[in-house]
Structure formats: structure tokens, C-alpha cells
Coordinates of C-alpha atoms and ligand atoms in Angstrom, one line a residue:
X81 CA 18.8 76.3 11.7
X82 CA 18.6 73.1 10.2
X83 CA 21.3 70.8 9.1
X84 CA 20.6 71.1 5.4
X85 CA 20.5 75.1 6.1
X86 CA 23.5 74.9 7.4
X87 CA 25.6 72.7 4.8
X88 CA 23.8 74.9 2.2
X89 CA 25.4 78.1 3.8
X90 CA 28.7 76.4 3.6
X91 CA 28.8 75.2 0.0
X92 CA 27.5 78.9 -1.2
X93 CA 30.9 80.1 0.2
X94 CA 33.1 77.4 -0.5
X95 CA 32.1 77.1 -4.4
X96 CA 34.4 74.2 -6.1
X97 CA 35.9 73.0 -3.0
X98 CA 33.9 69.4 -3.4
X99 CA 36.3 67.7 -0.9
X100 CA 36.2 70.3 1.7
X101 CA 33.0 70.4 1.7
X102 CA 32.8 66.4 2.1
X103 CA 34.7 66.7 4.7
X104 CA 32.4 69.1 6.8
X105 CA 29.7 67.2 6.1
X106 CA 30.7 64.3 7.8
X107 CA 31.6 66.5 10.5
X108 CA 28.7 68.2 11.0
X109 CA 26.5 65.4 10.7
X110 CA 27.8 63.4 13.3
X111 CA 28.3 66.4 15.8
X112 CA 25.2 68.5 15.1
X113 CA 23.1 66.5 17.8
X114 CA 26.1 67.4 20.3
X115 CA 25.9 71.3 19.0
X116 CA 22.0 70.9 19.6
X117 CA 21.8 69.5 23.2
X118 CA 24.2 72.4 24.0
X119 CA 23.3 76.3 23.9
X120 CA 26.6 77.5 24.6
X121 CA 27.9 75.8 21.9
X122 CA 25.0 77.2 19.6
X123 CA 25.0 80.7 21.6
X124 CA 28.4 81.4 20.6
X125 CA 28.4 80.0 17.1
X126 CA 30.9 77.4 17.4
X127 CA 30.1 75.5 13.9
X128 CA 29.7 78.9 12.6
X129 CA 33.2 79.8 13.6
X130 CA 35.2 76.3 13.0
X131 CA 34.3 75.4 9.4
X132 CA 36.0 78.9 8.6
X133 CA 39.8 79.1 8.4
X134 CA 41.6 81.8 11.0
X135 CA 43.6 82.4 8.3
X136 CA 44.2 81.7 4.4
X137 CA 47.9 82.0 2.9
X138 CA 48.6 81.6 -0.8
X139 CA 51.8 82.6 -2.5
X140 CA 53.8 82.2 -5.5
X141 CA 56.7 80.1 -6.0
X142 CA 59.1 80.8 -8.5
X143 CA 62.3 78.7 -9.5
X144 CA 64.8 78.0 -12.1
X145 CA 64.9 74.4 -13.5
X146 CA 67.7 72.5 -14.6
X147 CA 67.3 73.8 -18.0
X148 CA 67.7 77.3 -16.5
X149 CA 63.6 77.9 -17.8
X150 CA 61.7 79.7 -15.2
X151 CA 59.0 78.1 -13.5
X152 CA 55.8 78.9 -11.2
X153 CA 53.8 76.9 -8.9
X154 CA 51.5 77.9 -6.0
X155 CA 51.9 77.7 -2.0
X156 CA 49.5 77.3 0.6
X157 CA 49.2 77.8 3.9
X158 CA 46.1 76.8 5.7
X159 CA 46.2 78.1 9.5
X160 CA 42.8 76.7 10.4
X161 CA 42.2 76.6 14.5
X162 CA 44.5 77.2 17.0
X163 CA 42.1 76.6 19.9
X164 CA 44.3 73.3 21.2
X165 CA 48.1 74.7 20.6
X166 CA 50.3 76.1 17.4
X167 CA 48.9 75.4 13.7
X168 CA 50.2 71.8 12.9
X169 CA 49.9 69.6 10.0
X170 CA 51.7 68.6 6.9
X171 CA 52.6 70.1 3.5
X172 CA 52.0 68.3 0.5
X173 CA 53.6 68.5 -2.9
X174 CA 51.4 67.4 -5.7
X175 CA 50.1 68.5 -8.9
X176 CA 46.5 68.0 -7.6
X177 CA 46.7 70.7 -4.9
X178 CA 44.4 73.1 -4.6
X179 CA 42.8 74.9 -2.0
X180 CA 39.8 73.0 -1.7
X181 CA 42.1 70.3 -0.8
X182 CA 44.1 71.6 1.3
X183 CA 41.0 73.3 3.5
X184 CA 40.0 69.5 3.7
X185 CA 42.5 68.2 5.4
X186 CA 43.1 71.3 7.6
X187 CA 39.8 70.6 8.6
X188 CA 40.2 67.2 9.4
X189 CA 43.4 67.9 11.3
X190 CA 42.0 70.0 14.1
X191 CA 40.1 66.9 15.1
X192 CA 42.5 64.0 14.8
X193 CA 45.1 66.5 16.6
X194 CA 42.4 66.9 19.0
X195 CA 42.0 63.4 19.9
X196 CA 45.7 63.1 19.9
X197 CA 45.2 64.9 23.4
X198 CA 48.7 67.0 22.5
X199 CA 48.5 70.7 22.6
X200 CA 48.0 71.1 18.7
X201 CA 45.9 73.8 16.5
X202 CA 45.0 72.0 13.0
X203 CA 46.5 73.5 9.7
X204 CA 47.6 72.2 5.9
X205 CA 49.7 73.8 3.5
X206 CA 51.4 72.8 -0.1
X207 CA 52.1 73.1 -3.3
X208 CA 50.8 72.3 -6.7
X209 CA 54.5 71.2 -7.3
X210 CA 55.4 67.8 -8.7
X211 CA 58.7 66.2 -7.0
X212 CA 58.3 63.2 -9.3
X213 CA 60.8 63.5 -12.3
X214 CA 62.9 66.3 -10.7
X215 CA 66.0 66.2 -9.4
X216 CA 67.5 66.8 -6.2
X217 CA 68.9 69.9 -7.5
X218 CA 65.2 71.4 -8.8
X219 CA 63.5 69.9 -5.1
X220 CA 66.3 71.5 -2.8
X221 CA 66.0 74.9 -5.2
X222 CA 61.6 74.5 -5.1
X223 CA 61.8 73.7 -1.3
X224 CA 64.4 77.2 -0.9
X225 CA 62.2 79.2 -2.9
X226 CA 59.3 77.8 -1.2
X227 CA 60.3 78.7 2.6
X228 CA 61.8 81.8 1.1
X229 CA 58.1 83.0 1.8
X230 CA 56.5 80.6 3.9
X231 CA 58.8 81.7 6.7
X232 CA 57.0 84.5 7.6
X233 CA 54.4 83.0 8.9
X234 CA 55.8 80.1 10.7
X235 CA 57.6 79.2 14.1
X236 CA 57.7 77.2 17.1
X237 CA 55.0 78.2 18.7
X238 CA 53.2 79.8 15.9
X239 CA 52.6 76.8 13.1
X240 CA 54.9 73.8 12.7
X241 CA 54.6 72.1 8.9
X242 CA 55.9 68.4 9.2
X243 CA 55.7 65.9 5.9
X244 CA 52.5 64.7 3.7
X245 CA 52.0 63.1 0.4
X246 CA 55.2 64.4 -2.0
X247 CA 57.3 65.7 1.2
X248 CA 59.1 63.5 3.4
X249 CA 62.9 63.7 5.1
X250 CA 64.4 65.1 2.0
X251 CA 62.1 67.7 1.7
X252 CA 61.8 68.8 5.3
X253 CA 65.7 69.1 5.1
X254 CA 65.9 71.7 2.1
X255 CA 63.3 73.5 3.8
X256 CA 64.5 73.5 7.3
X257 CA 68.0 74.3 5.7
X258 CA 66.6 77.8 3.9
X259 CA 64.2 78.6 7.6
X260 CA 67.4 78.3 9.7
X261 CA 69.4 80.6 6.9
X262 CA 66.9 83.6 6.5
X263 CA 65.9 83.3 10.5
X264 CA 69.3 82.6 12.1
X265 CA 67.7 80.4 14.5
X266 CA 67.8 76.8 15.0
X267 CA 64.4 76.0 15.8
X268 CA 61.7 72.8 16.2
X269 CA 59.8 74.8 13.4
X270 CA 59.0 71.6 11.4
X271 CA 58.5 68.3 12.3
X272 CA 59.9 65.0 10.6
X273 CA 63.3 66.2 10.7
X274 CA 66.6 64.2 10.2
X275 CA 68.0 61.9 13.0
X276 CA 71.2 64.3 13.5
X277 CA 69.7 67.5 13.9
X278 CA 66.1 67.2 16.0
X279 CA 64.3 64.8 14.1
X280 CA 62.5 62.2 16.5
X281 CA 63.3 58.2 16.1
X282 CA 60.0 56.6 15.1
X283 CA 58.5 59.7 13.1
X284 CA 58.9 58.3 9.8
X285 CA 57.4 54.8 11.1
X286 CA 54.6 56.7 12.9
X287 CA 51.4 56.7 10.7
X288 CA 51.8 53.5 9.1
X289 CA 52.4 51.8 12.5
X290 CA 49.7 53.7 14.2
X291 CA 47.2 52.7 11.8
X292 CA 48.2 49.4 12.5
X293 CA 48.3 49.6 16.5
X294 CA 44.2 51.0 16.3
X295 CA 43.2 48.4 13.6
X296 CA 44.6 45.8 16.1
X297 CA 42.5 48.0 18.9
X298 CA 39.3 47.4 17.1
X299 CA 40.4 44.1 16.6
X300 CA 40.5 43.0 20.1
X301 CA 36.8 44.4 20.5
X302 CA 36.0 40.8 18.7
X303 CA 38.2 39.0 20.4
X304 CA 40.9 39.2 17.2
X305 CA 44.3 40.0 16.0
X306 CA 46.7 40.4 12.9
X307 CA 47.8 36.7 13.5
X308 CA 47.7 34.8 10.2
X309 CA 45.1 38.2 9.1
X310 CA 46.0 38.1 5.0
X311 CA 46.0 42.2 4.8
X312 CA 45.4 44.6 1.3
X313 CA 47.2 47.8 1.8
X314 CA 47.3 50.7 -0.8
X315 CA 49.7 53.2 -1.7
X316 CA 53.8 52.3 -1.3
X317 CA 54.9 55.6 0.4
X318 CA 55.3 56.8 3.7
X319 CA 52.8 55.1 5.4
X320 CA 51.7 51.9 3.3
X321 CA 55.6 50.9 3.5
X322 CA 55.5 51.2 7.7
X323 CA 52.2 49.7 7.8
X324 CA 53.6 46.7 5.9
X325 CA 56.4 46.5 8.8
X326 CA 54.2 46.8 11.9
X327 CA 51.7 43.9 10.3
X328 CA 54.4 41.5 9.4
X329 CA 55.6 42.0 12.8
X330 CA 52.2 41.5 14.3
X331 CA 52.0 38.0 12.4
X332 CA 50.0 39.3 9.5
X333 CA 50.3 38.7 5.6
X334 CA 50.5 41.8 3.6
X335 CA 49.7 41.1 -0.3
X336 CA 49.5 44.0 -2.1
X337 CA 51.2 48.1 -2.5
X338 CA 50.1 50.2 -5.2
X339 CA 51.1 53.4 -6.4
X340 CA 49.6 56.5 -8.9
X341 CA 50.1 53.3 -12.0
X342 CA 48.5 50.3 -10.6
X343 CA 48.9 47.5 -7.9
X344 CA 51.0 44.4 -7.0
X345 CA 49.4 40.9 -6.0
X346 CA 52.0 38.8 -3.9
X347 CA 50.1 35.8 -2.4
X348 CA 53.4 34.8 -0.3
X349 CA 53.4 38.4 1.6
X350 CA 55.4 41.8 1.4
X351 CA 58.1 40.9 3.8
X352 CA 61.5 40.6 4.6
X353 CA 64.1 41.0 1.5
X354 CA 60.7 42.0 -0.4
X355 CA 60.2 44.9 1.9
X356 CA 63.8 45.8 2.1
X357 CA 63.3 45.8 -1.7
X358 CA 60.1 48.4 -1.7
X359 CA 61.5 50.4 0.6
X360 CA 65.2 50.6 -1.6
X361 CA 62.9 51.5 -4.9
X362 CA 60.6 54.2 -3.2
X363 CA 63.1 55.7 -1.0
X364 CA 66.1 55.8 -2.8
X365 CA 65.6 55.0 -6.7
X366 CA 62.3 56.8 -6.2
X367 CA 61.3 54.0 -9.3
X368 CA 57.6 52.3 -9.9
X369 CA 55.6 49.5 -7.6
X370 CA 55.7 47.7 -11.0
X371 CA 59.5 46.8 -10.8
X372 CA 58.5 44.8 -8.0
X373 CA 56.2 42.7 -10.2
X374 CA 58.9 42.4 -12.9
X375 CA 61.6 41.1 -9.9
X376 CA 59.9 38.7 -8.3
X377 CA 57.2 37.7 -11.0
X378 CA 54.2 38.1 -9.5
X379 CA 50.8 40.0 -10.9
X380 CA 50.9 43.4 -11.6
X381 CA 47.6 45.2 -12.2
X382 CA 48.3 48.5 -14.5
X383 CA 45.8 51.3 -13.3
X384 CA 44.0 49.2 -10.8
X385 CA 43.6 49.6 -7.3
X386 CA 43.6 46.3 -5.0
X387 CA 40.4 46.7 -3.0
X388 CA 39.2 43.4 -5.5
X389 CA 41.7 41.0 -3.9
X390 CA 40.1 38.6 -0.8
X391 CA 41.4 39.8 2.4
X392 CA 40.8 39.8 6.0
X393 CA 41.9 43.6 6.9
X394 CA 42.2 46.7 4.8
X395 CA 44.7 49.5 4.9
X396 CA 43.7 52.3 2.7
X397 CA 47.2 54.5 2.9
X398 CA 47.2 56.4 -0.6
X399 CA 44.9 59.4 -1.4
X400 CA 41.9 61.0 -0.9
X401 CA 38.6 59.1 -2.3
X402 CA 40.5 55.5 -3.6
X403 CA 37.6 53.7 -2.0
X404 CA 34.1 54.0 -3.9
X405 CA 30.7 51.6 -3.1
X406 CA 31.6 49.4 -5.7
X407 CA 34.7 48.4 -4.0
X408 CA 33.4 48.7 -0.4
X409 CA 30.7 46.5 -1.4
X410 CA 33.6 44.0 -2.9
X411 CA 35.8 44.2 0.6
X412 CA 32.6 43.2 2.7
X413 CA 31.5 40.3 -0.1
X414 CA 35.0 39.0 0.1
X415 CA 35.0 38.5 3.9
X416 CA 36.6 41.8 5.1
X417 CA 36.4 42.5 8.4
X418 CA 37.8 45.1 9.6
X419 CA 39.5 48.9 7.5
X420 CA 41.9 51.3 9.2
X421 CA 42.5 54.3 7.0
X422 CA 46.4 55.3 7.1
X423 CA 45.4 58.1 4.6
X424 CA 43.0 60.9 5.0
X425 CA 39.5 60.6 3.9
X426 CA 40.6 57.4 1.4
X427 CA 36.6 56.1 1.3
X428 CA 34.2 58.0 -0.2
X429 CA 30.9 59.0 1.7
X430 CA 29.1 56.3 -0.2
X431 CA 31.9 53.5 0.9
X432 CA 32.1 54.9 4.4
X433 CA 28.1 54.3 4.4
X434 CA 28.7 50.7 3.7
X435 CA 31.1 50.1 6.1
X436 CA 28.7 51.3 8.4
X437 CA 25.9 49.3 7.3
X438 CA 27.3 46.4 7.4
X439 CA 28.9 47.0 10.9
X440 CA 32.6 46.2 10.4
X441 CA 35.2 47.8 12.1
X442 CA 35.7 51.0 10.5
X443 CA 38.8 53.2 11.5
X444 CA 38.3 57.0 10.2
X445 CA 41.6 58.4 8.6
X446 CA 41.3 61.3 11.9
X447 CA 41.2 58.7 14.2
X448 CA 43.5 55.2 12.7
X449 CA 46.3 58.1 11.4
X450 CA 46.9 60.2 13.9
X451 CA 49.6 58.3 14.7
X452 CA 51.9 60.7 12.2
X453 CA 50.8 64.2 14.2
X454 CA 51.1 62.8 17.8
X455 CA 54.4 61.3 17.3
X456 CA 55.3 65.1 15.4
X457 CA 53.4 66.6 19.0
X458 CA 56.0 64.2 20.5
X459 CA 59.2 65.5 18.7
X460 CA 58.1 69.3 19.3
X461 CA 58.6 68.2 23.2
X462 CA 62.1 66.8 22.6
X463 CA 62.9 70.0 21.1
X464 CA 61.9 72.1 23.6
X465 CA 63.0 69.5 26.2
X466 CA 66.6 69.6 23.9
X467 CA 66.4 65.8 24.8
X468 CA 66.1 62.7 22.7
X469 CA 63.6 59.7 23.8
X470 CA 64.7 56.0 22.7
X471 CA 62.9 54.1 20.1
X472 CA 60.8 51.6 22.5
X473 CA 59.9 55.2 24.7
X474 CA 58.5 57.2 21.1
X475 CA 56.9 53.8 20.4
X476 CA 55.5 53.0 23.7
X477 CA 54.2 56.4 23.5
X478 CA 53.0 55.9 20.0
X479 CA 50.8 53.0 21.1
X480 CA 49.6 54.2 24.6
X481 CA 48.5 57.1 22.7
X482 CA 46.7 55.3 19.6
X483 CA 45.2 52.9 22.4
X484 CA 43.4 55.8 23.8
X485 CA 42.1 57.2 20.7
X486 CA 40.4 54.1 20.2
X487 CA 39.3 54.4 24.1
X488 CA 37.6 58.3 23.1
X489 CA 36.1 56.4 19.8
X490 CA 34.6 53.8 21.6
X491 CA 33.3 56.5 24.4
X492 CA 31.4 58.4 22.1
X493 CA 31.0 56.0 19.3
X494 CA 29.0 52.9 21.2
X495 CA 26.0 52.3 19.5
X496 CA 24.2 49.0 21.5
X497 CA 27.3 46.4 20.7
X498 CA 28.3 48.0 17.6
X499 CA 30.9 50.8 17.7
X500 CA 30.4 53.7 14.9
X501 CA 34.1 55.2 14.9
X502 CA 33.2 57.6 12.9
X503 CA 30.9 59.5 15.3
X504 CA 33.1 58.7 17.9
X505 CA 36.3 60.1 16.5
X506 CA 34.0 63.6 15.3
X507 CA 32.5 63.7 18.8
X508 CA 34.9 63.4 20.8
X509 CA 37.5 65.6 18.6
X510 CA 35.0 68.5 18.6
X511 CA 33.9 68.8 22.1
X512 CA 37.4 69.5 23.4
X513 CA 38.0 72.1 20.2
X514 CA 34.4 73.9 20.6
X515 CA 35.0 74.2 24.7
X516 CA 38.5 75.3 24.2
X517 CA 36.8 78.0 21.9
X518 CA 34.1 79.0 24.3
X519 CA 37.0 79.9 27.2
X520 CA 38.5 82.1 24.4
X521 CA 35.7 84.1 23.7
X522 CA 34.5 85.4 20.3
X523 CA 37.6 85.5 18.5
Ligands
NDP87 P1 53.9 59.5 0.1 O1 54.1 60.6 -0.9 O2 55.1 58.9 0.8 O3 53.2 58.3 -0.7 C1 51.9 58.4 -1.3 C2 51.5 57.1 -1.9 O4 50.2 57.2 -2.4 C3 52.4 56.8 -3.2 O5 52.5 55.4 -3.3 C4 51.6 57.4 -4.3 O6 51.9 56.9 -5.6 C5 50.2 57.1 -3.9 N1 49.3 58.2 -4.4 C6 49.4 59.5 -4.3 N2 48.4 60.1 -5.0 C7 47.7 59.1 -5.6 C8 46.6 59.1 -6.4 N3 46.0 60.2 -6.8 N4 46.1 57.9 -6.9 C9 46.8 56.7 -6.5 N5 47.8 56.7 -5.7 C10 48.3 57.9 -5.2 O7 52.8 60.0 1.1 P2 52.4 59.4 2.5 O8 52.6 58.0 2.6 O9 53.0 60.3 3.5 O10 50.8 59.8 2.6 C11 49.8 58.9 2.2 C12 48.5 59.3 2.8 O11 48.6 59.3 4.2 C13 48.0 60.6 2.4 O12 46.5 60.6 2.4 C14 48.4 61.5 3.6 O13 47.6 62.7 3.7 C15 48.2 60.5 4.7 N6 48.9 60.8 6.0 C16 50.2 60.9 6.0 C17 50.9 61.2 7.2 C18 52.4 61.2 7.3 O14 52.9 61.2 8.4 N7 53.1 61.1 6.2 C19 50.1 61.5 8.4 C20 48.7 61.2 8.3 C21 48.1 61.0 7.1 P3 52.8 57.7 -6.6 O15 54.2 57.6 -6.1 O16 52.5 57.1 -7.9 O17 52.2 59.2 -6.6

């Protein structure tokens, strides 16, 4: 069969699932010379076997409002490979979750937890629920009702859910509140938990620093660093607000966050009381990047994104496909050297493509951000272990790990003097998955 065959196969069963099928694509292209050289793999249908999920779960979710008016969303549960270890992966809350979404970054997860080198299956799972606006009353009652199902298919060694776009500390509490009720059991069954009852220190910083540690990886292949690097990061959540640490304290300048309404410009850098700021208005007033603007006057761009401003390094740490050609092309123009994705799949094929072309050092979301997962990996062991690791031991952790990602990338991605991450992230994440699969037989 022939690479086009193949893709075609998979889009005639996964009709209106664009991003899923994206993400397979760039997959499968960069593995199918691997799956070619190698009959076993071909023998026993490996390809065949990974782009389909073990198992599909979708629920309903009601809840009562604040008004007392009943409401209804949708819950997901994508349990895609367990080759490596238990399901793992986040849940996100968001009113553009849908399956097709969700099967994408399942997908992507059994890779990046691959190359984590931590015994980890992939898996996804959500909601089409909207935290924004609510209050903590309708979250904590949508997160009950939400476990009230989800329950039944998760545990310890089973699938462990941790935090994603919409569902961070306060989240994972409600939810790890309603497990422990219905189960009577005080168990690691999600990861990203609070300080005071399993949660590991450094979890919440882990993505956004990670991203940070392998940008600085593929710096040091010229001979670079973040010192006096200005640096345009997207997003203001979870991970864009770490990353801005972990570059300030690597001597870059960090001059832009964004959110869902537009972008902030600060030529003097996001640091300091300015961070302490951001990190206030996400975390705790939950308010708009825009305020940030309005306090300390600088430009605010309504419905913009910030790949147009001149900068040395680019975090993309928002959303899916918030990187087209257009601004690719604009990043490399302006001198841009060098794009680790805290987010999953933030460049679109056609931005990725230019990245390539034009050989700067391009990080892979599955590669720079699985940072997040291996620190989660590393909080499932201090459960188990009923032991708690310092700060500088997660973190030296973190980094040893995230420096040998880069290590696999580099072993599978080396073309001449140029490195193409993205192969080598796909490569060396599948082999591991497909042999693990081949001394498990057909099942
Ligand atoms: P958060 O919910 O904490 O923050 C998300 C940020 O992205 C917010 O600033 C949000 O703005 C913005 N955003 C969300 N959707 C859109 C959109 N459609 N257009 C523009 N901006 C948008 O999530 P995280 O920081 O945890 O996640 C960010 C990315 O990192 C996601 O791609 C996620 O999958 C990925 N990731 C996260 C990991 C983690 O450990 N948290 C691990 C690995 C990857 P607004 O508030 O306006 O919605």
C-alpha cells in the first residue's frame, strides 16, 4: 500500500475529524519509510492498529446552573494505546471540543509520552463545557457531574486524566474530590493535584518550563542561548505564564501574552511585578490579557495574534493551528530563529513546512511539551512511592529528561548539519510504541 492509499483509508473513516486527521498525517509521513524498511512492523499491521483508538468513551453531562436551569454538555474519553503503561493525558474544557479533537491529541500523546521514556499509554478526554463566565459553584457542580461517570473507567493503573486547556488545579480538585467520594479510595488517579494532598511541586510549572529547557537544547546546537534573546510567546495560561518565568530567568526578554481576544506588546519585557501581575489576573480574577494593556499602557492588539512582532525565539503556547504560512513566513523575515511549541500542534502543516524550509530550529509540540506528561509520569511515582521529591529533584528531573528528548530528536532527526525535529520526535516516538505492540501480539 501506498502512503496516499493509506491516508485515504483513514479519512474515509474518520469523516469531519480535519485535525485528527492532520495529525496522522504528519505521523505517517515521517514514519512510513521506518514501517517500510521493517516487515514485522508491516506483517503485523502496526499503522493499521495505532491510528485506531482501543477504546472510544462519550457520555452526557448533566448539571444544574446557578439559575437552577438544567444544562447538558458532552464527555469524552479517548483511551488510545496502552502499549507503554496506563492511558495518560489531559482533559480539556472548552466549547470547541469535539471528538475529532480530542482523537488528535490522543494521538499525539502516545508519542510525546513515548519519548518521555516513562511507562505511559496516550489518551485525551473532555468536555465541550465552557469554565469561562461560571462560577465556582457551576465548575465544582460540572466537574461532580462530570466524574460521576467518568469514574468508571479510570484508575491508577488503568487511565490517569491530569489538566489541559480549561482544567487546571481547581478543576482537578472538584474532580478528584467526587472520584475519592463514589470510590472510597484515595488514589494517584489524576495528575496535577494540589500541594497538600499528592500533587507534585513543579507540575504546574512543567510544560511552560520544559518548552523552554528544549528551545535552549536546540539552541546550544548553534552555539546559542536565551541570553539577551527578545522572545514572542502566545496564550497567558498554564504554560505561556511558566514559559515567561523560565525565559526571564534564562536572561531572555519576553514581550508579548495573548489570549482568545487579542495580544499585548511590552517592549521592556513580561517580568517581575508584571508577571506577578499576569499571573494574579489569570489565576485568581480569571480577567482579560487586555487589563494588562490598560495598567501599564502599553499596545494592546484586539483579535490579533503576535507572530507579526520582531523576535529572536517563538513560543507558540495557546491552541491548535494559531500559526498559518503567512505568519511563519513573517517569523523567519523578521529574523526568527528558533520555535518551541508549548501547545499541541499550534503551526499549521503549511507553517510547519516553512519552518522546515528554511531550516530553523523547530521544536514539535510532542517533543518541546512533553515536559507537562513526564513531570505528571513523575508525580504517579511519588504516589506510589507515598513520597514527595523537592523542587530542584522534580526540576532536575524535568530538565535531564527534556535534554534527552532532544538527544532521541537529534538521533533520528539529523539530516547532513540540519536537524528535522519533526521526524525525529515521530521516529523515535513510534519505534518504541510499534515494538512494544509487536511483543503483545495482535491485540
Ligand atoms: P490554559 O487554559 O491554562 O490556557 C490556554 C490559553 O490559550 C489561554 O490564554 C487561552 O485564552 C488561549 N486560548 C485557548 N483557546 C484559544 C483559541 N481558540 N484562540 C486563541 N487563544 C486561545 O491552557 P494551557 O496553558 O494548559 O494549555 C495551552 C496549550 O498547551 C494547549 O494546546 C494544551 O493542549 C497544551 N499543553 C498543555 C499542557 C499542560 O500541562 N497544561 C501539557 C502539554 C500541552 P482564553 O483564556 O481567552 O481562552
Amino acid at each position: 500500500m501506498k502512503l496516499d492509499e493509506f491516508m485515504a483509508k483513514v479519512k474515509s473513516k474518520n469523516l469531519a475529524q480535519p485535525e485528527f486527521l492532520q495529525a496522522v498525517e504528519e505521523v505517517v509521513e515521517s514514519i512510513w519509510p521506518v514501517v517500510e524498511e521493517n516487515p514485522r512492523f508491516k506483517e503485523a499491521k502496526i499503522l493499521e492498529r495505532i491510528v485506531e483508538p482501543e477504546r472510544v468513551i462519550m457520555f452526557r453531562v448533566p448539571w444544574v446552573d446557578d439559575q437552577g436551569e438544567v444544562q447538558v454538555n458532552r464527555g469524552y474519553r479517548i483511551e488510545f494505546n496502552s502499549a507503554l503503561g496506563p492511558y495518560k493525558g489531559g482533559l480539556r474544557f472548552h466549547p470547541t471540543v469535539t471528538l475529532g479533537i480530542l482523537k488528535f491529541l490522543g494521538f499525539e500523546q502516545i508519542f510525546k509520552n513515548s519519548l518521555t521514556t516513562l511507562p505511559m499509554g496516550g489518551g485525551k478526554g473532555g468536555s465541550d463545557f465552557d469554565p469561562k463566565g461560571k462560577s465556582d459553584n457551576e465548575v465544582m457542580r460540572f466537574c461532580q457531574a462530570f466524574m460521576s461517570e467518568l469514574f468508571r473507567h479510570i484508575g491508577p493503573n488503568t487511565d490517569v486524566p491530569a489538566g489541559d486547556i480549561g482544567v487546571g488545579g481547581r478543576e482537578i480538585g472538584y474532580m478528584f474530590g467526587m472520584y475519592k467520594k463514589i470510590k472510597n479510595e484515595f488514589t494517584g488517579v489524576l495528575t496535577g493535584k494540589g500541594r497538600n494532598w499528592g500533587g507534585s511541586l513543579i507540575r504546574p510549572e512543567a510544560t511552560g518550563y520544559g518548552a523552554v529547557f528544549f528551545a535552549e537544547e536546540m539552541l546550544k546546537t548553534k552555539g546559542e542561548s536565551f541570553q539577551g534573546k527578545t522572545v514572542v510567546i502566545s496564550g497567558s495560561g498554564n504554560v505561556a505564564q511558566y514559559a515567561t518565568e523560565k525565559v526571564n530567568q534564562l536572561g531572555g526578554k519576553v514581550v508579548t501574552l495573548s489570549d482568545s481576544s487579542g495580544y499585548i506588546y511590552d517592549p521592556d519585557g513580561i517580568k517581575g511585578e508584571k508577571w506577578e501581575f499576569v499571573m494574579h489576573l489569570k489565576n485568581v480574577r480569571r480577567g482579560r490579557i487586555k487589563e494588562y494593556a490598560e495598567k501599564y499602557h502599553v499596545k494592546y492588539v484586539e483579535g490579533g495574534r503576535p507572530w507579526d512582532i520582531k523576535c529572536d525565539v517563538a513560543l507558540p503556547c495557546a491552541t491548535q493551528n494559531e500559526l498559518n504560512d503567512d505568519e511563519a513566513n513573517t517569523l523567519v523575515k523578521n529574523g526568527c530563529i528558533c520555535v518551541s511549541e508549548g501547545a499541541n500542534m499550534p503551526s499549521t502543516p503549511e507553517a510547519v513546512k516553512i519552518f522546515l524550509e528554511n531550516k530553523i530550529l523547530y521544536g514539535p509540540g510532542k517533543a518541546a511539551n512533553a515536559g507537562g506528561v513526564a513531570t505528571s509520569g513523575l508525580e504517579m511515582s511519588q504516589n506510589s512511592l507515598r513520597f514527595n521529591w523537592s523542587r530542584e529533584e522534580v526540576e532536575e528531573k524535568l530538565h535531564d529528561i527534556m535534554i534527552n528528548i532532544h538527544k532521541q530528536c537529534v538521533k533520528y532527526g539529523k539530516e547532513g548539519d540540519f536537524v528535522n525535529y519533526v521526524k525525529g520526535a515521530n521516529v523515535a516516538g513510534f519505534i518504541k510504541v510499534a515494538e512494544a505492540m509487536l511483543d503483545h501480539g495482535v491485540v
